[in-house]
Coordinates of C-alpha atoms and ligand atoms in Angstrom, one line a residue:
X1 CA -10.1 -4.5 -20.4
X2 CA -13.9 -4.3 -20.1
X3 CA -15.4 -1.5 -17.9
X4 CA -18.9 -2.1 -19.4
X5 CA -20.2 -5.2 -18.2
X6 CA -20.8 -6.4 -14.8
X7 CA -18.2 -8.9 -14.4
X8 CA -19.0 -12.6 -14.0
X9 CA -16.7 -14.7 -11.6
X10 CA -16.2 -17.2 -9.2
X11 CA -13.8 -15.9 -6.2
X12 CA -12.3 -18.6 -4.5
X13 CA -10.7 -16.6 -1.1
X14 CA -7.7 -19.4 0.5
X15 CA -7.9 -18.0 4.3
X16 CA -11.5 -17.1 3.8
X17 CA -12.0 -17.9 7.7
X18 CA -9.3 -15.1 8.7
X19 CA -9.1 -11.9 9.6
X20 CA -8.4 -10.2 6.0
X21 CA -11.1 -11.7 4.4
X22 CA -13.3 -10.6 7.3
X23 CA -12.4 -7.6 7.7
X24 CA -11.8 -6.3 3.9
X25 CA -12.7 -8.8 1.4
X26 CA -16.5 -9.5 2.6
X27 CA -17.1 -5.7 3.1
X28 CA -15.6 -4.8 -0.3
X29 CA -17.1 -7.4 -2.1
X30 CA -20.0 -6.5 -0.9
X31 CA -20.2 -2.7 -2.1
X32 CA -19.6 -3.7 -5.3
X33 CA -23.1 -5.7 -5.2
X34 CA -25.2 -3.1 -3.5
X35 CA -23.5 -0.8 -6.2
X36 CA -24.8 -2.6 -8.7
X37 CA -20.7 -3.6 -9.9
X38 CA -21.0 -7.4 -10.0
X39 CA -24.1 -8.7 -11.6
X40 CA -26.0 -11.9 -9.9
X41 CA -23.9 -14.1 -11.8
X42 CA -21.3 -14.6 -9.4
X43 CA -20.2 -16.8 -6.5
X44 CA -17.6 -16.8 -3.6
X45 CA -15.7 -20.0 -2.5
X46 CA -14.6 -19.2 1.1
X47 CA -11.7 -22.0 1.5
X48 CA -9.7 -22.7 4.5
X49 CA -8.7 -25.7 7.0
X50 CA -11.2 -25.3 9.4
X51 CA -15.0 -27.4 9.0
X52 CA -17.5 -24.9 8.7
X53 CA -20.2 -25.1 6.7
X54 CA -21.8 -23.1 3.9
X55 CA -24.0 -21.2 6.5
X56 CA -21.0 -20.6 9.0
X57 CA -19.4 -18.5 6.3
X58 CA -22.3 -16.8 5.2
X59 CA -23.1 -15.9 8.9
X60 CA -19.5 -14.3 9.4
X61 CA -20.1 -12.6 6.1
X62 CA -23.4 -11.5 7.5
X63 CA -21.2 -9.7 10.8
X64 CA -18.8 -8.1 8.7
X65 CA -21.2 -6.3 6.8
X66 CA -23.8 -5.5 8.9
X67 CA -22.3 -2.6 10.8
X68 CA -21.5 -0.9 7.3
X69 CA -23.2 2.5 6.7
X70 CA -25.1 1.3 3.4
X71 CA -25.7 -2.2 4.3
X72 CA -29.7 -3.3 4.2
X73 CA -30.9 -6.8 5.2
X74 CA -32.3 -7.4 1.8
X75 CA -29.8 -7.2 0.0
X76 CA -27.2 -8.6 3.0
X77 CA -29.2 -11.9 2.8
X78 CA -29.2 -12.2 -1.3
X79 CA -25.4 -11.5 -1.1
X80 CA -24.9 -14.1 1.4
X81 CA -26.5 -16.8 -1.1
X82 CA -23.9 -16.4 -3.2
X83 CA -21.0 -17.9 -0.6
X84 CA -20.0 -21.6 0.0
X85 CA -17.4 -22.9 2.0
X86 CA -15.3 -25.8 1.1
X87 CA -13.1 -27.1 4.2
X88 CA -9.8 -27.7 2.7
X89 CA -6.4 -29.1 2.9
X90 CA -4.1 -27.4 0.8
X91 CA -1.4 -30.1 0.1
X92 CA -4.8 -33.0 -0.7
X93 CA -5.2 -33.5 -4.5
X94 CA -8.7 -34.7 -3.4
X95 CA -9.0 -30.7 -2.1
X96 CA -8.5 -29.8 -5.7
X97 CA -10.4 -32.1 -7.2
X98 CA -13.8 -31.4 -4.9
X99 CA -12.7 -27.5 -5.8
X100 CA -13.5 -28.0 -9.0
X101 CA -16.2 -29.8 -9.1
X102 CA -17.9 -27.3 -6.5
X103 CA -16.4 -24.4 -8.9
X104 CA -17.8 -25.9 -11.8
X105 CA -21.6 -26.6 -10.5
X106 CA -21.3 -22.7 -9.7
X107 CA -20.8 -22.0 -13.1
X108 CA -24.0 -24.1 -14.3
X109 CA -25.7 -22.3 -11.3
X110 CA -24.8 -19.1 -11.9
X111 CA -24.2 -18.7 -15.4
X112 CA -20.7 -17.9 -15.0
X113 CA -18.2 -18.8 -18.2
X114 CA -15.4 -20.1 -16.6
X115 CA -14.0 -16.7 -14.9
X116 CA -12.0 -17.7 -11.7
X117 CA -10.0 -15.5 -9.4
X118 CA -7.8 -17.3 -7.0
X119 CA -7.4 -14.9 -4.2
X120 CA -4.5 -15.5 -1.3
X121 CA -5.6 -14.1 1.6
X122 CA -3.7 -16.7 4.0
X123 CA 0.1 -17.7 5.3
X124 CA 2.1 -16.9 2.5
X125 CA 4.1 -20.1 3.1
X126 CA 1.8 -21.9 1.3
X127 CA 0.9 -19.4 -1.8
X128 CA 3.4 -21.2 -4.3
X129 CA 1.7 -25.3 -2.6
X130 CA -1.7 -23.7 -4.0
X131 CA -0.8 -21.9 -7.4
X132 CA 1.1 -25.1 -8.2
X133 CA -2.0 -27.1 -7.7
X134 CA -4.2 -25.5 -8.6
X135 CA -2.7 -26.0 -12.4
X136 CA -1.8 -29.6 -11.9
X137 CA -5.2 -30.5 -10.2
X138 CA -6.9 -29.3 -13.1
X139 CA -8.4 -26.3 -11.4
X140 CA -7.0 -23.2 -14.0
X141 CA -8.2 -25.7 -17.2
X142 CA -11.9 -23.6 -18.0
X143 CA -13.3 -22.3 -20.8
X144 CA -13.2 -18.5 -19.1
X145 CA -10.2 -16.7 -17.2
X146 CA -8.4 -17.5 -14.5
X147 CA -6.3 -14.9 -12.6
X148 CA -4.6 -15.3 -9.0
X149 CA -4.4 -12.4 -6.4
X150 CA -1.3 -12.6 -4.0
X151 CA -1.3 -10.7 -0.7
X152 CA 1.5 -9.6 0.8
X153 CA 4.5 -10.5 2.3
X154 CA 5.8 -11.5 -1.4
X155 CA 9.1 -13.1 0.0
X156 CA 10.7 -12.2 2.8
X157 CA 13.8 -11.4 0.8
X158 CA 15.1 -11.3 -2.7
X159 CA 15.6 -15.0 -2.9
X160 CA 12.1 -15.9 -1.3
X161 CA 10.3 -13.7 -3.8
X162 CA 12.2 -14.9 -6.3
X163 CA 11.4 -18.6 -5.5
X164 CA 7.8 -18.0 -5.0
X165 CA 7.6 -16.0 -7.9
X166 CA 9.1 -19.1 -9.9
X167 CA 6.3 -21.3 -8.1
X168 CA 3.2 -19.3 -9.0
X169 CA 4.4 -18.6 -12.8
X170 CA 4.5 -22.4 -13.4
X171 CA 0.6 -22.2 -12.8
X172 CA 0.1 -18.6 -14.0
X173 CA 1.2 -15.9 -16.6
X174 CA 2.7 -12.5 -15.5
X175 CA -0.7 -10.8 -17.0
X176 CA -2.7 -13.1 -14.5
X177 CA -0.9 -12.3 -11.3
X178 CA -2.3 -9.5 -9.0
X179 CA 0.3 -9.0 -6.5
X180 CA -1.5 -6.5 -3.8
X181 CA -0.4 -3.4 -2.7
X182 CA -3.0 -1.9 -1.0
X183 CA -1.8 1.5 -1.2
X184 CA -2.2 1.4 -5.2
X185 CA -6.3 1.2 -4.0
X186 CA -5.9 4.1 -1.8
X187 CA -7.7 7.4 -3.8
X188 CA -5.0 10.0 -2.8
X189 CA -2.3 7.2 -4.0
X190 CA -4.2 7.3 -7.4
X191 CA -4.2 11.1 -7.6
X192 CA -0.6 11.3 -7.6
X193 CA -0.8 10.4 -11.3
X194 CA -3.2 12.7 -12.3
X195 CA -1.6 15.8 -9.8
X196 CA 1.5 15.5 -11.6
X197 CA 0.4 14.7 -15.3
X198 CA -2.9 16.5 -15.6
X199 CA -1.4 19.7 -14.4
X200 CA 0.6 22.4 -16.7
X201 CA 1.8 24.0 -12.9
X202 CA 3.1 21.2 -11.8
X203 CA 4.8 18.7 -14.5
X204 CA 7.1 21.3 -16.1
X205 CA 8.6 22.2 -12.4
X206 CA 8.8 18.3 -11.7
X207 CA 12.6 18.1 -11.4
X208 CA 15.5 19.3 -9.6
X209 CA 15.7 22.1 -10.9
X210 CA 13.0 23.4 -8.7
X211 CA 12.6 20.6 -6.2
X212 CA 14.5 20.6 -3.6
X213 CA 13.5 17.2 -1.6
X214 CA 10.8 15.2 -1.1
X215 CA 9.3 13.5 1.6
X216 CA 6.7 10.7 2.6
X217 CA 5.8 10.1 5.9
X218 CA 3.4 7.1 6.9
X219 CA 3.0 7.4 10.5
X220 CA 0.9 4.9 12.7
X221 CA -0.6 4.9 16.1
X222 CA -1.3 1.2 16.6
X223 CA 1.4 -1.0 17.7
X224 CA 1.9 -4.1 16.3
X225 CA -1.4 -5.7 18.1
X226 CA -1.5 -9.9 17.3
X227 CA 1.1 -9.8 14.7
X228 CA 3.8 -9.9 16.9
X229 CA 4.7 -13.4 15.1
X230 CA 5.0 -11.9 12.1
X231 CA 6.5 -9.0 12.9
X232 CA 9.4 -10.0 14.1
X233 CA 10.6 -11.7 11.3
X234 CA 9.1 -8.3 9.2
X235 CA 9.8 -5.1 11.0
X236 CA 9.1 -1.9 9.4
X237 CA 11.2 -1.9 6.8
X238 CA 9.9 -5.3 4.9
X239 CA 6.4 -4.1 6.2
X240 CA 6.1 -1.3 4.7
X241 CA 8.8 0.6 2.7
X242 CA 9.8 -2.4 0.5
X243 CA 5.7 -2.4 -0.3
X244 CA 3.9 1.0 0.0
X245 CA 6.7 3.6 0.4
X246 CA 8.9 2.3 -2.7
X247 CA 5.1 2.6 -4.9
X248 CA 5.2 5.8 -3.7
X249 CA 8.4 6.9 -4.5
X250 CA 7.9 5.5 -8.0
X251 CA 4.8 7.1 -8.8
X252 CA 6.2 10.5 -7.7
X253 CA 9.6 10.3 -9.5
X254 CA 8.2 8.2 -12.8
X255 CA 8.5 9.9 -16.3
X256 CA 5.4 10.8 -17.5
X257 CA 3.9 7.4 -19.7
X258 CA 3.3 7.8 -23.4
X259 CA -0.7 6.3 -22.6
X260 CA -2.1 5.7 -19.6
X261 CA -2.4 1.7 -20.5
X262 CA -1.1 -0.8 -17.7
X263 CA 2.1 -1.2 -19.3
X264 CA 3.2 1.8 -20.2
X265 CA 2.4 2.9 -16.4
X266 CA 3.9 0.2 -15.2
X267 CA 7.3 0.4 -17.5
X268 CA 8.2 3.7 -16.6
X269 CA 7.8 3.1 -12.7
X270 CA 10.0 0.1 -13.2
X271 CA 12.3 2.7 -15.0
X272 CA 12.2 4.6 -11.8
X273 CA 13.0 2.0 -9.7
X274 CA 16.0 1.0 -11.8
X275 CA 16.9 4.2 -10.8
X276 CA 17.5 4.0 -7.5
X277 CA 21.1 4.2 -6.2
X278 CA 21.8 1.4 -4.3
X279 CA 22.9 1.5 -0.9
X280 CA 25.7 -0.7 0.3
X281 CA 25.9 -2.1 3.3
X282 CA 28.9 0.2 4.6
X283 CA 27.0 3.1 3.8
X284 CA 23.4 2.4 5.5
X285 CA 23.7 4.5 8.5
X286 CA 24.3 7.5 6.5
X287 CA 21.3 6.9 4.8
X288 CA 18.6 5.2 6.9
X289 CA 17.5 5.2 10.7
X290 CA 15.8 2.6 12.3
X291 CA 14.0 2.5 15.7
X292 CA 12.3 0.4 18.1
X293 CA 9.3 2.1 20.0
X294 CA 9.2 1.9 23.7
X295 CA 6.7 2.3 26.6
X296 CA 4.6 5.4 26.1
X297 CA 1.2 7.2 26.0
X298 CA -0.9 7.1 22.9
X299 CA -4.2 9.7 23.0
X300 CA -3.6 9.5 26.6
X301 CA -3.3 5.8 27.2
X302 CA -0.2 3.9 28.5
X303 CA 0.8 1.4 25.9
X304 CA 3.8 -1.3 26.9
X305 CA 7.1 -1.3 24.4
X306 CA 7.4 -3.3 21.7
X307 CA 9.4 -5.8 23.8
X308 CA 6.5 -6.6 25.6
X309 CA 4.1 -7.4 23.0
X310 CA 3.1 -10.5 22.5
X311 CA 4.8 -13.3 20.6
X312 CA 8.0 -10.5 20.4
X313 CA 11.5 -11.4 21.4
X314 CA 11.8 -9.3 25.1
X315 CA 15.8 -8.4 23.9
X316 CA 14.4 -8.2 19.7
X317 CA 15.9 -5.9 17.5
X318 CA 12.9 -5.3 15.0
X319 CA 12.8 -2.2 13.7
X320 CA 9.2 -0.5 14.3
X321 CA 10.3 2.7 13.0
X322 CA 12.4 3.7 9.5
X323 CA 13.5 7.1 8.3
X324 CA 15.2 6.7 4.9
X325 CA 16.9 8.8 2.2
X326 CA 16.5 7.4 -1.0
X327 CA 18.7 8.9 -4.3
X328 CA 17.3 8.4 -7.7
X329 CA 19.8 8.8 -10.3
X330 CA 18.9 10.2 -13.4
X331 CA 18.4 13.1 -15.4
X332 CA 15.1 14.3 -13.6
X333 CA 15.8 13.6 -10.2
X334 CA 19.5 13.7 -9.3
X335 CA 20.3 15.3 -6.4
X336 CA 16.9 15.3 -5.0
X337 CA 16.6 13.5 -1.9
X338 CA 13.4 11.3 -1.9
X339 CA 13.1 10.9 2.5
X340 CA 10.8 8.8 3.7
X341 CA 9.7 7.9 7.0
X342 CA 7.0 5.3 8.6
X343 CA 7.0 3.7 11.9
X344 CA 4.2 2.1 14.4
X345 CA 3.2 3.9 18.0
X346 CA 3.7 7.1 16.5
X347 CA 1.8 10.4 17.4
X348 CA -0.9 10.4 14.7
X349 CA -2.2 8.2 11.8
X350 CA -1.0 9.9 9.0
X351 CA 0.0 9.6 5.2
X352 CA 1.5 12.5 3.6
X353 CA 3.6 13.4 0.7
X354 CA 5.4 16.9 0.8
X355 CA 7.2 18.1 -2.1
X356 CA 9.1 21.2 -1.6
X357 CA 10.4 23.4 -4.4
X358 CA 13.3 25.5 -4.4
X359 CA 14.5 28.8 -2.9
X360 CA 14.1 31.5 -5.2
X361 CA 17.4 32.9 -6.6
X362 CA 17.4 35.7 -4.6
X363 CA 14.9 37.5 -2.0
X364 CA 13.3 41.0 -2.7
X365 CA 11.2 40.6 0.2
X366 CA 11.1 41.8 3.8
X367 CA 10.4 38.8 6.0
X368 CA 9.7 38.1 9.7
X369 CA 11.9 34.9 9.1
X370 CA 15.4 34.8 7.4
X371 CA 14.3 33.4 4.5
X372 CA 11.1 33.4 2.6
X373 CA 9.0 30.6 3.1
X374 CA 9.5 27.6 0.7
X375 CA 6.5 26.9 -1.5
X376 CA 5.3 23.4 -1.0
X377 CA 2.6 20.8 -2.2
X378 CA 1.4 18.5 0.6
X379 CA -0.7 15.7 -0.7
X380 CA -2.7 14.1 1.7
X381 CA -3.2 10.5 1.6
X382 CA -4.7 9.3 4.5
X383 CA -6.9 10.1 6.6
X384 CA -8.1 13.5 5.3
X385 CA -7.7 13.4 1.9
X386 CA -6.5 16.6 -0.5
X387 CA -3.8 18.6 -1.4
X388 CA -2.3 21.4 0.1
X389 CA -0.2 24.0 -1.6
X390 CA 2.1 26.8 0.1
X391 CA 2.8 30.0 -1.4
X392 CA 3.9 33.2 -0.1
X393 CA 1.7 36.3 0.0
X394 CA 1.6 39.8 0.9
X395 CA 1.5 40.2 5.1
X396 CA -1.7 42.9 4.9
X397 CA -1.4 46.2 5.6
X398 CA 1.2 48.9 4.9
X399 CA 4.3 46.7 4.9
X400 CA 6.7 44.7 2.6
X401 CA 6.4 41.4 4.3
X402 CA 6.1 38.7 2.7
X403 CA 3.7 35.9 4.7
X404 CA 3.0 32.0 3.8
X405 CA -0.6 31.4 2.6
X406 CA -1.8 28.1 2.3
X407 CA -4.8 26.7 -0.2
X408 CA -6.7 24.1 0.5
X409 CA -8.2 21.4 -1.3
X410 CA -10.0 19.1 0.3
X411 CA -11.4 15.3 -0.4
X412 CA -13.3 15.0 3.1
X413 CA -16.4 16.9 2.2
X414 CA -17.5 14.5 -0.5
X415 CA -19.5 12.1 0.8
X416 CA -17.1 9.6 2.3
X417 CA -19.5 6.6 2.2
X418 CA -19.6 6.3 -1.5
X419 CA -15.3 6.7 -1.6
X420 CA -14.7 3.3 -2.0
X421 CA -12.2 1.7 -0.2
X422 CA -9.1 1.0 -1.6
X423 CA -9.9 -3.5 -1.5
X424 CA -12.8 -2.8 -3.3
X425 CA -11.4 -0.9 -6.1
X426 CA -8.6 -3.4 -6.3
X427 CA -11.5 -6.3 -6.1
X428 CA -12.8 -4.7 -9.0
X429 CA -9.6 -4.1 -11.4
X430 CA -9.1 -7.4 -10.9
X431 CA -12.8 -8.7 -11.8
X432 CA -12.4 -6.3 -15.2
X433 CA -8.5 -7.4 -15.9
X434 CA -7.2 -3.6 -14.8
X435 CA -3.8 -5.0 -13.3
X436 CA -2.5 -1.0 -13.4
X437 CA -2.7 -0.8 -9.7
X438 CA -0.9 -4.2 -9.3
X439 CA 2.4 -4.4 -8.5
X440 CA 5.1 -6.5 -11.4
X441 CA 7.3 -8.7 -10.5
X442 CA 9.9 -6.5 -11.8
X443 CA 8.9 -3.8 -9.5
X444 CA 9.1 -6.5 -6.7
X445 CA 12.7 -7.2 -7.5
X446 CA 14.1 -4.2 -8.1
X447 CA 12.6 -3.3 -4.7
X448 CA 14.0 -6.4 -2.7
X449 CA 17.3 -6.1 -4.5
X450 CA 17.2 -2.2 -2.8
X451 CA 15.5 -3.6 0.5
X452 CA 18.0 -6.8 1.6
X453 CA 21.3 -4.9 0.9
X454 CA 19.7 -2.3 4.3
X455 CA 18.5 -5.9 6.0
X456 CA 21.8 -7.3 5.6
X457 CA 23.3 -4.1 7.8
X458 CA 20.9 -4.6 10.7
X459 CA 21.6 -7.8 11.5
X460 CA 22.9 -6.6 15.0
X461 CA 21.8 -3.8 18.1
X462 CA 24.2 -1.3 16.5
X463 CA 22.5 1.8 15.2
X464 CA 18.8 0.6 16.7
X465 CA 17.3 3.8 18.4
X466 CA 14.5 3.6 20.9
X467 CA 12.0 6.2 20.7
X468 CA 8.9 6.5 23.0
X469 CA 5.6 5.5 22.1
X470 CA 3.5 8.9 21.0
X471 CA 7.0 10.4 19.5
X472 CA 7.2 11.4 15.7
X473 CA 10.4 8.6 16.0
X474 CA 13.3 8.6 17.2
X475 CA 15.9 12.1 17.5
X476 CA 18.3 10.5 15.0
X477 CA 15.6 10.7 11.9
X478 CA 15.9 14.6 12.3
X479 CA 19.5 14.8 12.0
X480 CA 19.1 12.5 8.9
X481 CA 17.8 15.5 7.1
X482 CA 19.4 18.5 9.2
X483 CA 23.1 16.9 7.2
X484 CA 21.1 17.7 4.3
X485 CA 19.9 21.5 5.3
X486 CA 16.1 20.3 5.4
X487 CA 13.7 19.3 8.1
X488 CA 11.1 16.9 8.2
X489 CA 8.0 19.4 7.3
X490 CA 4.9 18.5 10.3
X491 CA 2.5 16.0 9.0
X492 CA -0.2 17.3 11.5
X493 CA -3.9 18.4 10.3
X494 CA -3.8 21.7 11.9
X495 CA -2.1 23.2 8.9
X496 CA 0.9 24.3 11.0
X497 CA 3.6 24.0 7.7
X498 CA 5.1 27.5 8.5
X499 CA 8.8 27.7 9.8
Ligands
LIG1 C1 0.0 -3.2 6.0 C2 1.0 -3.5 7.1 O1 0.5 -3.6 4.8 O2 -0.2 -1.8 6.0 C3 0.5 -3.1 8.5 O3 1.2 -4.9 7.1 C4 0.1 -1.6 8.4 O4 1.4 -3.3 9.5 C5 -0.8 -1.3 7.2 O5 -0.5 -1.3 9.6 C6 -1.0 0.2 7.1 O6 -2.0 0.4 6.2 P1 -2.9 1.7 6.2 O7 -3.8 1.6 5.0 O8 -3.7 1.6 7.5 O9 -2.0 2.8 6.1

């Protein structure tokens, strides 16, 4: 790894005429220039089916940059030099063969060794077509690096991941893939680390014998806007708790790593994951809850059901919404459950983690409630970013009460514009060779093999709760944790944690 020097590189985007690449790879790219990141040795291959030009792509790149905070039209039109467009057919060996030529004139132009990142930013049915040709059309043969970043969905199911996974490693090693995870970009998601490891209050309580549950709640407003296509075949659970919630299970329930190298980190969360007990297919309503959101109010707008979104079944039986309970059977962790929760049309866009400790053995205290308030740590991912910790003080005045006080620490003050997003860290790890905040394949199994045993139980109506759009979800998540003698702790910003 090489954090010194401004890395040199070709990116060639596939899908550079789509929304992701719009909306996250030109911005992100982009900050890493006006930071001064990437050198002027670099250049960016926008590829995709459509017959723009060189200046079509540069004037899109132009749009989704100018609106940014930091953005200047000097440097905006020196960046935009750096793109070309190559229209492109991705099953044409002729494609491959004018990629490379076009790829290596850029090096000549730009002084660039060799580096290439292929970066997948299109229909995942075509990811392995690409990777394959790019090997056999001569395209990965250069004197530098070549590395290939995968977006999600990786598979739709064990067997899908598995076969693309075979596809791409014919043209690339493990060490060259970057499988996304956007999550793994996000600041708060990178802090989990460094909240558990770099703290002497923390790590020695990290375990059940002072934990009592855990819970991760990634709550959205939107519904599922144009996606509906892709949706339907997705739902929530494929969406996003194969994905982002199982990385941030692992993170939290990980052994500490001997070094803080890519493979150590990555070992022990594939430990974790190992881990998990598996859920069979008799036994998935007593351990997840799935719902479907219907019509509703969201900041005081009517919004239609999911049934009537576009391109979605009217009579579908996506899940929109999953509440989970996930077991993690070892030493550390058993009998801790790990909840988790994430759904669309929800009341507020949210990411939180909230670890609560123990009860105390026993209660010296006076209290207005019956018990005395359970200390907790609420890590806030997104939007406000921080941690939160909940202890119990003395109520003032001439009494023995006991009262919860909660500290603060709070991201949102720093100035926000320089946080970089979490594509443009990602970007950069991958320009530098940092594939920590990648996900491994074996992370990706282990993670399918938990996911298709719960897909393979909702196959029909049974068990799908509806739950109006503007609800925290639907009634049954609550009871999921009620069984268990907790309660889903409010994710909220007004700081309302008490009982
Ligand atoms: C994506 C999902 O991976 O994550 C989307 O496909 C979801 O459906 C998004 O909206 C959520 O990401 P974030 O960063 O807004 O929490």
């Amino acid at each position: 790894m090489n954090t010194t020097n401004k890395p040199k590189t070709t990116i060639v985007i596939f899908g550079a005429t789509g929304d992701l690449a719009k909306r996250k790879l030109f911005p992100s790219i982009y900050n890493l220039y006006k930071k001064g990141k990437i050198s002027e040795e670099f250049a960016v291959v926008g590829v995709a089916r459509r017959s723009w030009t060189d200046e079509t792509l540069r004037e899109t790149v132009r749009e989704s940059i100018q609106d940014q905070a930091n953005a200047d039209t000097e440097t905006i039109e020196a960046f935009c030099n750096h793109f070309y467009y190559l229209p492109f057919d991705v099953t044409s060996s002729q494609s491959y063969k004018e990629l490379n030529d076009m790829l290596t004139r850029l090096d000549d132009q730009y002084n660039i060794p060799g580096n290439r990142i292929f970066y997948m930013a299109m229909a995942p049915e075509f990811f392995g077509t690409i990777a394959t040709n790019l090997k056999s059309q001569g395209v990965t043969d250069t004197p530098g690096w070549t590395r290939l970043v995968i977006e999600k969905p990786f598979g739709h199911d064990l067997t899908s991941a598995k076969e693309l996974n075979d596809n791409i490693r014919e043209a690339f090693a493990e060490e060259e893939i970057y499988r996304i995870d956007h999550y793994l970009g996000k600041e708060m998601v990178q802090n989990i680390e460094v909240i558990r490891f770099a703290n002497a209050m923390f790590e020695p309580l990290w375990n059940n014998r002072y934990i009592s549950n855990i819970q991760i709640t990634s709550s959205e407003t939107l519904g599922v806007e144009d996606r509906g296509g892709y949706y339907e075949a997705s739902g929530a659970l494929r969406d996003m708790v194969q994905n982002h919630m199982m990385q941030m299970v692992s993170l939290l329930a990980m052994e500490p790593p001997i070094n803080l190298t890519t493979d150590e980190i990555r070992s022990e969360k594939i430990k974790a994951l190992r881990a998990l007990r598996p859920v069979q297919p008799e036994e998935v309503k007593d351990y997840f809850v799935r719902g479907q959101y219907g019509p509703g109010e969201i900041n005081g707008d009517e919004v239609p059901g999911y049934r009537s979104e576009a391109n979605v079944d009217p009579e579908s039986i996506t899940e929109t919404y999953v509440a989970g309970k996930l077991m993690i059977d070892n030493f550390r962790w058993a009998g801790v459950p790990f909840y988790i929760r994430t759904g669309k049309r929800m009341v507020l866009k949210s990411t939180k983690i909230v670890v609560q400790f123990k009860e105390l053995p026993m209660n010296l205290y006076v209290t207005d409630k019956e018990q005395i308030h359970p200390n907790l740590l609420i890590i806030h991912i997104q939007p406000d970013e921080g941690i939160t910790l909940i202890l119990n003080g003395k109520k003032f005045g001439p009494t023995g009460e006991t009262t919860p006080v909660q500290l603060d620490y709070s991201n949102n003050t720093i100035d926000n514009a320089n946080t970089p997003e979490a594509y443009e860290r990602l970007i950069y790890d991958c320009m530098i060779g940092d594939a920590t905040n990648f996900t491994h394949w074996d992370e990706v199994y282990l993670s399918w093999k938990f996911i298709d045993a719960i897909s393979a139980a909702w196959k029909d109506q049974e068990g799908l709760h509806t739950y109006q759009a503007g609800e925290m979800g639907p009634k049954e998540a609550k009871q999921l944790l009620e069984k268990d003698g907790f309660h889903w702790w409010p994710v909220n910003n007004e700081g309302k944690y008490s009982i």
